[in-house]
Amino acid sequence: MRRPFIAGNWKMNLNRAEAVTLAEGVAKAVENVDYADVAVCVPFVYLDAVSQVLKDSKVAVGVQNCYFEKNGAYTGEISVEMLKDFGCTYVILGHSERRHILGECNAVINKKVKAVLAAGMIPILCVGEMLAEREAGETDDIIAEQFYGSLAGISPEDMKKIVIAYEPVWAIGTGKVATPAQAEETHANLRKLIAVKYGQNVADSVRIQYGGSMKPENAQELLNQPNIDGGLIGGAALKADSFMGIITGAKK
Ligand code: PGA
């Protein structure tokens, strides 16, 4: 019912030549994939080069942030129209590294979600608890706060377009993956939040990715869970073969 969606988050990695080579490798690897949507979210400066490589491929292109104002005196920022100009489809928003290292709050993320939707692109909204929060039994409260705060004022129609990525902060880049049962429990709770706010119909259509040390070895079991609809992949997306190994795990 929900088509699996696997997205790579390249973060602040690679040089231009490596980015192009990786994009070419991913395009080739997924040539015959008809069971999942695939995207790579690249550093801004490689968007142009990677979009050109991927323009006739099955791989969509995204980025990892944007600014919410249309244009003007916002030194160092990138607008949604600029991104669209370069063939961008997806924008990761509210990643934990932006929340916790760069101090982004739900109110700012909410403005960005609205700007991305208004430009006709698709937000991949990240939510997730830190280790201390999980250990204190606060996971559901944190997720709810991020969900309601980041998606304030979003209509049911727009909600259907949004992708959510559940990324437990303690599992990102640590090799410490959430167990399929742990991830499934949080995904199911997230879907309940969507149902309460938007109705079951919308909740059933929203894709919720898991992110945090997903690898070819653990992808299939995670992706087999009923409420896990894909993955947001960091480290393992930096090599075409390991990224492809994860995509294969989405085959039912
Ligand atoms: P990881 O990163 O796969 O390297 O844990 C995932 C993410 O931060 O999106």
PDB file of C-alpha atoms and ligand atoms in Angstrom:
ATOM      1  CA  MET A   1       0.000   0.000   0.000  1.00  0.00           C
ATOM      2  CA  ARG A   2       2.813   2.417   0.892  1.00  0.00           C
ATOM      3  CA  ARG A   3       5.630   2.241  -1.609  1.00  0.00           C
ATOM      4  CA  PRO A   4       9.009   1.878   0.134  1.00  0.00           C
ATOM      5  CA  PHE A   5      11.222   4.954  -0.028  1.00  0.00           C
ATOM      6  CA  ILE A   6      14.968   4.751   0.527  1.00  0.00           C
ATOM      7  CA  ALA A   7      16.898   8.023   0.676  1.00  0.00           C
ATOM      8  CA  GLY A   8      20.603   8.608   1.134  1.00  0.00           C
ATOM      9  CA  ASN A   9      21.728  11.485   3.333  1.00  0.00           C
ATOM     10  CA  TRP A  10      25.254  12.252   2.204  1.00  0.00           C
ATOM     11  CA  LYS A  11      25.686  14.869   4.959  1.00  0.00           C
ATOM     12  CA  MET A  12      28.869  16.996   4.651  1.00  0.00           C
ATOM     13  CA  ASN A  13      30.892  14.385   2.775  1.00  0.00           C
ATOM     14  CA  LEU A  14      32.590  13.777  -0.582  1.00  0.00           C
ATOM     15  CA  ASN A  15      34.215  16.080  -3.096  1.00  0.00           C
ATOM     16  CA  ARG A  16      32.653  16.955  -6.436  1.00  0.00           C
ATOM     17  CA  ALA A  17      34.238  14.102  -8.394  1.00  0.00           C
ATOM     18  CA  GLU A  18      33.296  11.572  -5.704  1.00  0.00           C
ATOM     19  CA  ALA A  19      29.733  12.894  -5.615  1.00  0.00           C
ATOM     20  CA  VAL A  20      29.383  12.457  -9.369  1.00  0.00           C
ATOM     21  CA  THR A  21      30.896   8.965  -9.285  1.00  0.00           C
ATOM     22  CA  LEU A  22      28.605   7.901  -6.432  1.00  0.00           C
ATOM     23  CA  ALA A  23      25.543   9.289  -8.232  1.00  0.00           C
ATOM     24  CA  GLU A  24      26.505   7.371 -11.369  1.00  0.00           C
ATOM     25  CA  GLY A  25      26.983   4.202  -9.336  1.00  0.00           C
ATOM     26  CA  VAL A  26      23.594   4.536  -7.628  1.00  0.00           C
ATOM     27  CA  ALA A  27      21.825   5.267 -10.931  1.00  0.00           C
ATOM     28  CA  LYS A  28      23.301   2.139 -12.454  1.00  0.00           C
ATOM     29  CA  ALA A  29      22.583  -0.041  -9.435  1.00  0.00           C
ATOM     30  CA  VAL A  30      18.873   0.855  -9.330  1.00  0.00           C
ATOM     31  CA  GLU A  31      18.242   0.605 -13.073  1.00  0.00           C
ATOM     32  CA  ASN A  32      15.943  -2.388 -12.578  1.00  0.00           C
ATOM     33  CA  VAL A  33      14.460  -1.484  -9.204  1.00  0.00           C
ATOM     34  CA  ASP A  34      10.684  -1.211  -9.535  1.00  0.00           C
ATOM     35  CA  TYR A  35       9.665  -1.872  -5.921  1.00  0.00           C
ATOM     36  CA  ALA A  36      10.905   1.300  -4.205  1.00  0.00           C
ATOM     37  CA  ASP A  37      11.459   5.021  -4.659  1.00  0.00           C
ATOM     38  CA  VAL A  38      15.088   6.069  -4.295  1.00  0.00           C
ATOM     39  CA  ALA A  39      16.650   9.477  -3.661  1.00  0.00           C
ATOM     40  CA  VAL A  40      20.007  10.943  -2.683  1.00  0.00           C
ATOM     41  CA  CYS A  41      20.180  14.096  -0.548  1.00  0.00           C
ATOM     42  CA  VAL A  42      23.395  15.866  -1.418  1.00  0.00           C
ATOM     43  CA  PRO A  43      25.386  18.873  -0.184  1.00  0.00           C
ATOM     44  CA  PHE A  44      24.042  22.069  -1.846  1.00  0.00           C
ATOM     45  CA  VAL A  45      27.193  22.650  -3.870  1.00  0.00           C
ATOM     46  CA  TYR A  46      26.856  19.296  -5.643  1.00  0.00           C
ATOM     47  CA  LEU A  47      23.139  19.626  -6.412  1.00  0.00           C
ATOM     48  CA  ASP A  48      23.728  20.881  -9.932  1.00  0.00           C
ATOM     49  CA  ALA A  49      26.294  18.236 -10.884  1.00  0.00           C
ATOM     50  CA  VAL A  50      24.358  15.341  -9.290  1.00  0.00           C
ATOM     51  CA  SER A  51      21.020  16.485 -10.798  1.00  0.00           C
ATOM     52  CA  GLN A  52      22.586  16.359 -14.227  1.00  0.00           C
ATOM     53  CA  VAL A  53      23.929  12.855 -13.672  1.00  0.00           C
ATOM     54  CA  LEU A  54      20.557  11.627 -12.387  1.00  0.00           C
ATOM     55  CA  LYS A  55      18.167  13.453 -14.679  1.00  0.00           C
ATOM     56  CA  ASP A  56      17.119  10.403 -16.738  1.00  0.00           C
ATOM     57  CA  SER A  57      17.559   7.893 -13.929  1.00  0.00           C
ATOM     58  CA  LYS A  58      15.271   6.367 -11.311  1.00  0.00           C
ATOM     59  CA  VAL A  59      16.999   8.337  -8.572  1.00  0.00           C
ATOM     60  CA  ALA A  60      15.483  11.599  -7.340  1.00  0.00           C
ATOM     61  CA  VAL A  61      17.644  14.342  -5.887  1.00  0.00           C
ATOM     62  CA  GLY A  62      17.243  16.124  -2.584  1.00  0.00           C
ATOM     63  CA  VAL A  63      19.178  18.326  -0.178  1.00  0.00           C
ATOM     64  CA  GLN A  64      19.580  18.441   3.581  1.00  0.00           C
ATOM     65  CA  ASN A  65      18.252  21.883   4.542  1.00  0.00           C
ATOM     66  CA  CYS A  66      16.890  25.136   3.121  1.00  0.00           C
ATOM     67  CA  TYR A  67      15.744  28.564   4.275  1.00  0.00           C
ATOM     68  CA  PHE A  68      12.099  29.568   4.480  1.00  0.00           C
ATOM     69  CA  GLU A  69      12.216  33.134   3.123  1.00  0.00           C
ATOM     70  CA  LYS A  70      11.768  33.646  -0.625  1.00  0.00           C
ATOM     71  CA  ASN A  71      14.816  35.881  -1.180  1.00  0.00           C
ATOM     72  CA  GLY A  72      16.571  38.885   0.263  1.00  0.00           C
ATOM     73  CA  ALA A  73      19.202  39.743   2.824  1.00  0.00           C
ATOM     74  CA  TYR A  74      19.789  36.315   4.390  1.00  0.00           C
ATOM     75  CA  THR A  75      23.522  35.887   4.077  1.00  0.00           C
ATOM     76  CA  GLY A  76      24.584  32.307   3.522  1.00  0.00           C
ATOM     77  CA  GLU A  77      21.089  30.867   3.095  1.00  0.00           C
ATOM     78  CA  ILE A  78      19.519  28.953   0.178  1.00  0.00           C
ATOM     79  CA  SER A  79      15.866  29.414  -0.817  1.00  0.00           C
ATOM     80  CA  VAL A  80      13.420  26.784  -2.017  1.00  0.00           C
ATOM     81  CA  GLU A  81      13.171  28.452  -5.439  1.00  0.00           C
ATOM     82  CA  MET A  82      16.943  28.148  -5.861  1.00  0.00           C
ATOM     83  CA  LEU A  83      16.693  24.450  -5.056  1.00  0.00           C
ATOM     84  CA  LYS A  84      13.844  23.909  -7.501  1.00  0.00           C
ATOM     85  CA  ASP A  85      15.886  25.622 -10.172  1.00  0.00           C
ATOM     86  CA  PHE A  86      18.403  22.762  -9.887  1.00  0.00           C
ATOM     87  CA  GLY A  87      15.966  19.856 -10.053  1.00  0.00           C
ATOM     88  CA  CYS A  88      15.613  19.258  -6.326  1.00  0.00           C
ATOM     89  CA  THR A  89      12.636  17.114  -5.250  1.00  0.00           C
ATOM     90  CA  TYR A  90      13.220  16.373  -1.558  1.00  0.00           C
ATOM     91  CA  VAL A  91      14.429  18.490   1.354  1.00  0.00           C
ATOM     92  CA  ILE A  92      15.460  16.854   4.624  1.00  0.00           C
ATOM     93  CA  LEU A  93      14.281  19.078   7.478  1.00  0.00           C
ATOM     94  CA  GLY A  94      14.779  18.944  11.214  1.00  0.00           C
ATOM     95  CA  HIS A  95      17.590  16.408  11.085  1.00  0.00           C
ATOM     96  CA  SER A  96      18.903  15.811  14.605  1.00  0.00           C
ATOM     97  CA  GLU A  97      22.300  17.226  13.622  1.00  0.00           C
ATOM     98  CA  ARG A  98      20.561  20.492  12.716  1.00  0.00           C
ATOM     99  CA  ARG A  99      18.393  20.391  15.837  1.00  0.00           C
ATOM    100  CA  HIS A 100      21.217  19.587  18.249  1.00  0.00           C
ATOM    101  CA  ILE A 101      24.418  20.940  16.672  1.00  0.00           C
ATOM    102  CA  LEU A 102      22.967  23.953  14.847  1.00  0.00           C
ATOM    103  CA  GLY A 103      20.190  24.777  17.278  1.00  0.00           C
ATOM    104  CA  GLU A 104      17.160  24.504  14.984  1.00  0.00           C
ATOM    105  CA  CYS A 105      13.844  24.533  16.817  1.00  0.00           C
ATOM    106  CA  ASN A 106      10.422  23.233  15.837  1.00  0.00           C
ATOM    107  CA  ALA A 107       9.128  26.723  14.989  1.00  0.00           C
ATOM    108  CA  VAL A 108      11.864  27.277  12.386  1.00  0.00           C
ATOM    109  CA  ILE A 109      11.499  23.747  11.028  1.00  0.00           C
ATOM    110  CA  ASN A 110       7.747  24.367  10.687  1.00  0.00           C
ATOM    111  CA  LYS A 111       8.377  27.449   8.518  1.00  0.00           C
ATOM    112  CA  LYS A 112      10.761  25.443   6.357  1.00  0.00           C
ATOM    113  CA  VAL A 113       8.242  22.597   5.944  1.00  0.00           C
ATOM    114  CA  LYS A 114       5.668  25.123   4.713  1.00  0.00           C
ATOM    115  CA  ALA A 115       8.138  26.791   2.324  1.00  0.00           C
ATOM    116  CA  VAL A 116       9.169  23.456   0.803  1.00  0.00           C
ATOM    117  CA  LEU A 117       5.543  22.394   0.294  1.00  0.00           C
ATOM    118  CA  ALA A 118       4.629  25.772  -1.198  1.00  0.00           C
ATOM    119  CA  ALA A 119       7.429  25.305  -3.734  1.00  0.00           C
ATOM    120  CA  GLY A 120       6.044  21.890  -4.725  1.00  0.00           C
ATOM    121  CA  MET A 121       8.887  19.891  -3.213  1.00  0.00           C
ATOM    122  CA  ILE A 122       8.649  17.166  -0.575  1.00  0.00           C
ATOM    123  CA  PRO A 123       9.899  17.582   2.989  1.00  0.00           C
ATOM    124  CA  ILE A 124      11.508  14.621   4.729  1.00  0.00           C
ATOM    125  CA  LEU A 125      10.814  15.640   8.310  1.00  0.00           C
ATOM    126  CA  CYS A 126      13.111  14.034  10.885  1.00  0.00           C
ATOM    127  CA  VAL A 127      12.076  13.343  14.456  1.00  0.00           C
ATOM    128  CA  GLY A 128      13.851  11.369  17.150  1.00  0.00           C
ATOM    129  CA  GLU A 129      14.787  11.179  20.799  1.00  0.00           C
ATOM    130  CA  MET A 130      18.214  11.365  22.426  1.00  0.00           C
ATOM    131  CA  LEU A 131      19.588   8.504  24.511  1.00  0.00           C
ATOM    132  CA  ALA A 132      18.879  10.195  27.858  1.00  0.00           C
ATOM    133  CA  GLU A 133      15.309  10.861  26.738  1.00  0.00           C
ATOM    134  CA  ARG A 134      14.768   7.216  25.778  1.00  0.00           C
ATOM    135  CA  GLU A 135      16.260   6.045  29.068  1.00  0.00           C
ATOM    136  CA  ALA A 136      13.966   8.429  30.951  1.00  0.00           C
ATOM    137  CA  GLY A 137      10.944   6.935  29.154  1.00  0.00           C
ATOM    138  CA  GLU A 138      10.292  10.191  27.298  1.00  0.00           C
ATOM    139  CA  THR A 139      10.501   8.917  23.723  1.00  0.00           C
ATOM    140  CA  ASP A 140       6.796   9.271  22.895  1.00  0.00           C
ATOM    141  CA  ASP A 141       6.569  12.761  24.447  1.00  0.00           C
ATOM    142  CA  ILE A 142       9.606  13.998  22.511  1.00  0.00           C
ATOM    143  CA  ILE A 143       8.316  12.568  19.247  1.00  0.00           C
ATOM    144  CA  ALA A 144       4.871  14.106  19.839  1.00  0.00           C
ATOM    145  CA  GLU A 145       6.379  17.502  20.640  1.00  0.00           C
ATOM    146  CA  GLN A 146       8.498  17.428  17.465  1.00  0.00           C
ATOM    147  CA  PHE A 147       5.566  16.154  15.385  1.00  0.00           C
ATOM    148  CA  TYR A 148       3.068  18.790  16.546  1.00  0.00           C
ATOM    149  CA  GLY A 149       5.627  21.610  16.600  1.00  0.00           C
ATOM    150  CA  SER A 150       7.187  20.946  13.208  1.00  0.00           C
ATOM    151  CA  LEU A 151       3.845  20.297  11.509  1.00  0.00           C
ATOM    152  CA  ALA A 152       1.708  23.033  13.067  1.00  0.00           C
ATOM    153  CA  GLY A 153      -0.801  24.395  10.569  1.00  0.00           C
ATOM    154  CA  ILE A 154      -0.208  21.688   7.945  1.00  0.00           C
ATOM    155  CA  SER A 155      -3.380  20.630   6.124  1.00  0.00           C
ATOM    156  CA  PRO A 156      -4.366  16.969   5.657  1.00  0.00           C
ATOM    157  CA  GLU A 157      -3.713  17.321   1.914  1.00  0.00           C
ATOM    158  CA  ASP A 158      -0.162  18.535   2.584  1.00  0.00           C
ATOM    159  CA  MET A 159       0.393  15.936   5.284  1.00  0.00           C
ATOM    160  CA  LYS A 160      -0.121  13.203   2.687  1.00  0.00           C
ATOM    161  CA  LYS A 161       2.843  14.565   0.716  1.00  0.00           C
ATOM    162  CA  ILE A 162       5.246  14.715   3.662  1.00  0.00           C
ATOM    163  CA  VAL A 163       7.696  11.916   4.454  1.00  0.00           C
ATOM    164  CA  ILE A 164       8.619  11.434   8.105  1.00  0.00           C
ATOM    165  CA  ALA A 165      11.934   9.926   9.177  1.00  0.00           C
ATOM    166  CA  TYR A 166      12.137   8.484  12.664  1.00  0.00           C
ATOM    167  CA  GLU A 167      15.790   8.684  13.661  1.00  0.00           C
ATOM    168  CA  PRO A 168      16.681   7.845  17.255  1.00  0.00           C
ATOM    169  CA  VAL A 169      19.629  10.174  17.872  1.00  0.00           C
ATOM    170  CA  TRP A 170      21.536   7.478  19.762  1.00  0.00           C
ATOM    171  CA  ALA A 171      21.488   5.262  16.660  1.00  0.00           C
ATOM    172  CA  ILE A 172      22.792   7.829  14.168  1.00  0.00           C
ATOM    173  CA  GLY A 173      26.312   7.109  13.015  1.00  0.00           C
ATOM    174  CA  THR A 174      26.959   5.052  16.125  1.00  0.00           C
ATOM    175  CA  GLY A 175      26.517   1.546  14.747  1.00  0.00           C
ATOM    176  CA  LYS A 176      23.906   1.111  17.492  1.00  0.00           C
ATOM    177  CA  VAL A 177      20.757   0.338  15.547  1.00  0.00           C
ATOM    178  CA  ALA A 178      17.291   0.326  17.100  1.00  0.00           C
ATOM    179  CA  THR A 179      15.940  -3.210  17.204  1.00  0.00           C
ATOM    180  CA  PRO A 180      13.161  -3.840  14.675  1.00  0.00           C
ATOM    181  CA  ALA A 181      10.719  -4.089  17.613  1.00  0.00           C
ATOM    182  CA  GLN A 182      11.893  -0.781  19.135  1.00  0.00           C
ATOM    183  CA  ALA A 183      11.671   0.997  15.795  1.00  0.00           C
ATOM    184  CA  GLU A 184       8.302  -0.542  14.931  1.00  0.00           C
ATOM    185  CA  GLU A 185       6.839   0.533  18.261  1.00  0.00           C
ATOM    186  CA  THR A 186       7.804   4.166  17.710  1.00  0.00           C
ATOM    187  CA  HIS A 187       6.688   4.090  14.069  1.00  0.00           C
ATOM    188  CA  ALA A 188       3.293   2.703  15.105  1.00  0.00           C
ATOM    189  CA  ASN A 189       2.958   5.441  17.729  1.00  0.00           C
ATOM    190  CA  LEU A 190       3.879   8.071  15.164  1.00  0.00           C
ATOM    191  CA  ARG A 191       1.223   6.748  12.818  1.00  0.00           C
ATOM    192  CA  LYS A 192      -1.296   7.004  15.666  1.00  0.00           C
ATOM    193  CA  LEU A 193      -0.340  10.660  16.142  1.00  0.00           C
ATOM    194  CA  ILE A 194      -0.973  11.264  12.440  1.00  0.00           C
ATOM    195  CA  ALA A 195      -4.321   9.449  12.691  1.00  0.00           C
ATOM    196  CA  VAL A 196      -5.438  11.498  15.696  1.00  0.00           C
ATOM    197  CA  LYS A 197      -4.608  14.775  13.980  1.00  0.00           C
ATOM    198  CA  TYR A 198      -5.477  13.948  10.353  1.00  0.00           C
ATOM    199  CA  GLY A 199      -7.590  10.783  10.333  1.00  0.00           C
ATOM    200  CA  GLN A 200      -6.754   7.167   9.567  1.00  0.00           C
ATOM    201  CA  ASN A 201      -6.848   7.644   5.832  1.00  0.00           C
ATOM    202  CA  VAL A 202      -4.018  10.193   5.893  1.00  0.00           C
ATOM    203  CA  ALA A 203      -2.111   8.174   8.496  1.00  0.00           C
ATOM    204  CA  ASP A 204      -2.262   5.096   6.279  1.00  0.00           C
ATOM    205  CA  SER A 205      -0.755   6.971   3.342  1.00  0.00           C
ATOM    206  CA  VAL A 206       2.187   8.735   5.041  1.00  0.00           C
ATOM    207  CA  ARG A 207       5.546   7.046   4.600  1.00  0.00           C
ATOM    208  CA  ILE A 208       7.655   6.808   7.741  1.00  0.00           C
ATOM    209  CA  GLN A 209      11.325   5.999   7.181  1.00  0.00           C
ATOM    210  CA  TYR A 210      13.670   4.632   9.818  1.00  0.00           C
ATOM    211  CA  GLY A 211      17.133   6.163  10.101  1.00  0.00           C
ATOM    212  CA  GLY A 212      20.110   5.321  12.306  1.00  0.00           C
ATOM    213  CA  SER A 213      22.864   2.877  11.385  1.00  0.00           C
ATOM    214  CA  MET A 214      20.771   1.110   8.764  1.00  0.00           C
ATOM    215  CA  LYS A 215      22.974  -1.268   6.766  1.00  0.00           C
ATOM    216  CA  PRO A 216      22.540  -4.074   4.231  1.00  0.00           C
ATOM    217  CA  GLU A 217      22.766  -6.571   7.124  1.00  0.00           C
ATOM    218  CA  ASN A 218      19.885  -5.118   9.156  1.00  0.00           C
ATOM    219  CA  ALA A 219      17.781  -3.382   6.494  1.00  0.00           C
ATOM    220  CA  GLN A 220      15.500  -6.206   5.505  1.00  0.00           C
ATOM    221  CA  GLU A 221      14.340  -6.994   9.011  1.00  0.00           C
ATOM    222  CA  LEU A 222      13.660  -3.325   9.734  1.00  0.00           C
ATOM    223  CA  LEU A 223      11.912  -2.777   6.403  1.00  0.00           C
ATOM    224  CA  ASN A 224       9.721  -5.833   6.973  1.00  0.00           C
ATOM    225  CA  GLN A 225       8.032  -4.185   9.950  1.00  0.00           C
ATOM    226  CA  PRO A 226       4.476  -3.114   9.102  1.00  0.00           C
ATOM    227  CA  ASN A 227       4.992   0.567   9.946  1.00  0.00           C
ATOM    228  CA  ILE A 228       8.518   1.024   8.566  1.00  0.00           C
ATOM    229  CA  ASP A 229       8.187   2.270   5.006  1.00  0.00           C
ATOM    230  CA  GLY A 230      11.764   2.979   4.085  1.00  0.00           C
ATOM    231  CA  GLY A 231      15.066   4.281   5.312  1.00  0.00           C
ATOM    232  CA  LEU A 232      17.069   7.473   5.608  1.00  0.00           C
ATOM    233  CA  ILE A 233      20.637   6.316   5.249  1.00  0.00           C
ATOM    234  CA  GLY A 234      23.782   8.174   6.251  1.00  0.00           C
ATOM    235  CA  GLY A 235      27.095   6.288   6.315  1.00  0.00           C
ATOM    236  CA  ALA A 236      25.928   3.308   4.262  1.00  0.00           C
ATOM    237  CA  ALA A 237      24.694   5.625   1.481  1.00  0.00           C
ATOM    238  CA  LEU A 238      28.232   6.785   0.717  1.00  0.00           C
ATOM    239  CA  LYS A 239      28.997   3.601  -1.264  1.00  0.00           C
ATOM    240  CA  ALA A 240      26.745   2.532  -4.125  1.00  0.00           C
ATOM    241  CA  ASP A 241      26.938  -1.157  -3.234  1.00  0.00           C
ATOM    242  CA  SER A 242      25.979  -0.789   0.429  1.00  0.00           C
ATOM    243  CA  PHE A 243      23.207   1.683  -0.480  1.00  0.00           C
ATOM    244  CA  MET A 244      21.948  -0.843  -3.017  1.00  0.00           C
ATOM    245  CA  GLY A 245      22.169  -3.590  -0.389  1.00  0.00           C
ATOM    246  CA  ILE A 246      19.706  -1.604   1.725  1.00  0.00           C
ATOM    247  CA  ILE A 247      17.399  -0.888  -1.218  1.00  0.00           C
ATOM    248  CA  THR A 248      17.267  -4.629  -1.943  1.00  0.00           C
ATOM    249  CA  GLY A 249      16.009  -5.120   1.603  1.00  0.00           C
ATOM    250  CA  ALA A 250      12.834  -3.230   0.654  1.00  0.00           C
ATOM    251  CA  LYS A 251      11.841  -5.895  -1.879  1.00  0.00           C
ATOM    252  CA  LYS A 252       8.802  -7.750  -0.587  1.00  0.00           C
TER     253      LYS A 252
HETATM  254  P1  PGA B   1      23.560   6.863   9.707  1.00  0.00           P
HETATM  255  O1  PGA B   1      22.815   8.292   9.558  1.00  0.00           O
HETATM  256  O2  PGA B   1      22.883   5.933   8.717  1.00  0.00           O
HETATM  257  O3  PGA B   1      24.978   7.127   9.383  1.00  0.00           O
HETATM  258  O4  PGA B   1      23.341   6.418  11.130  1.00  0.00           O
HETATM  259  C1  PGA B   1      21.432   8.388   9.323  1.00  0.00           C
HETATM  260  C2  PGA B   1      21.015   9.836   9.278  1.00  0.00           C
HETATM  261  O5  PGA B   1      21.526  10.625  10.092  1.00  0.00           O
HETATM  262  O6  PGA B   1      20.178  10.231   8.458  1.00  0.00           O
END
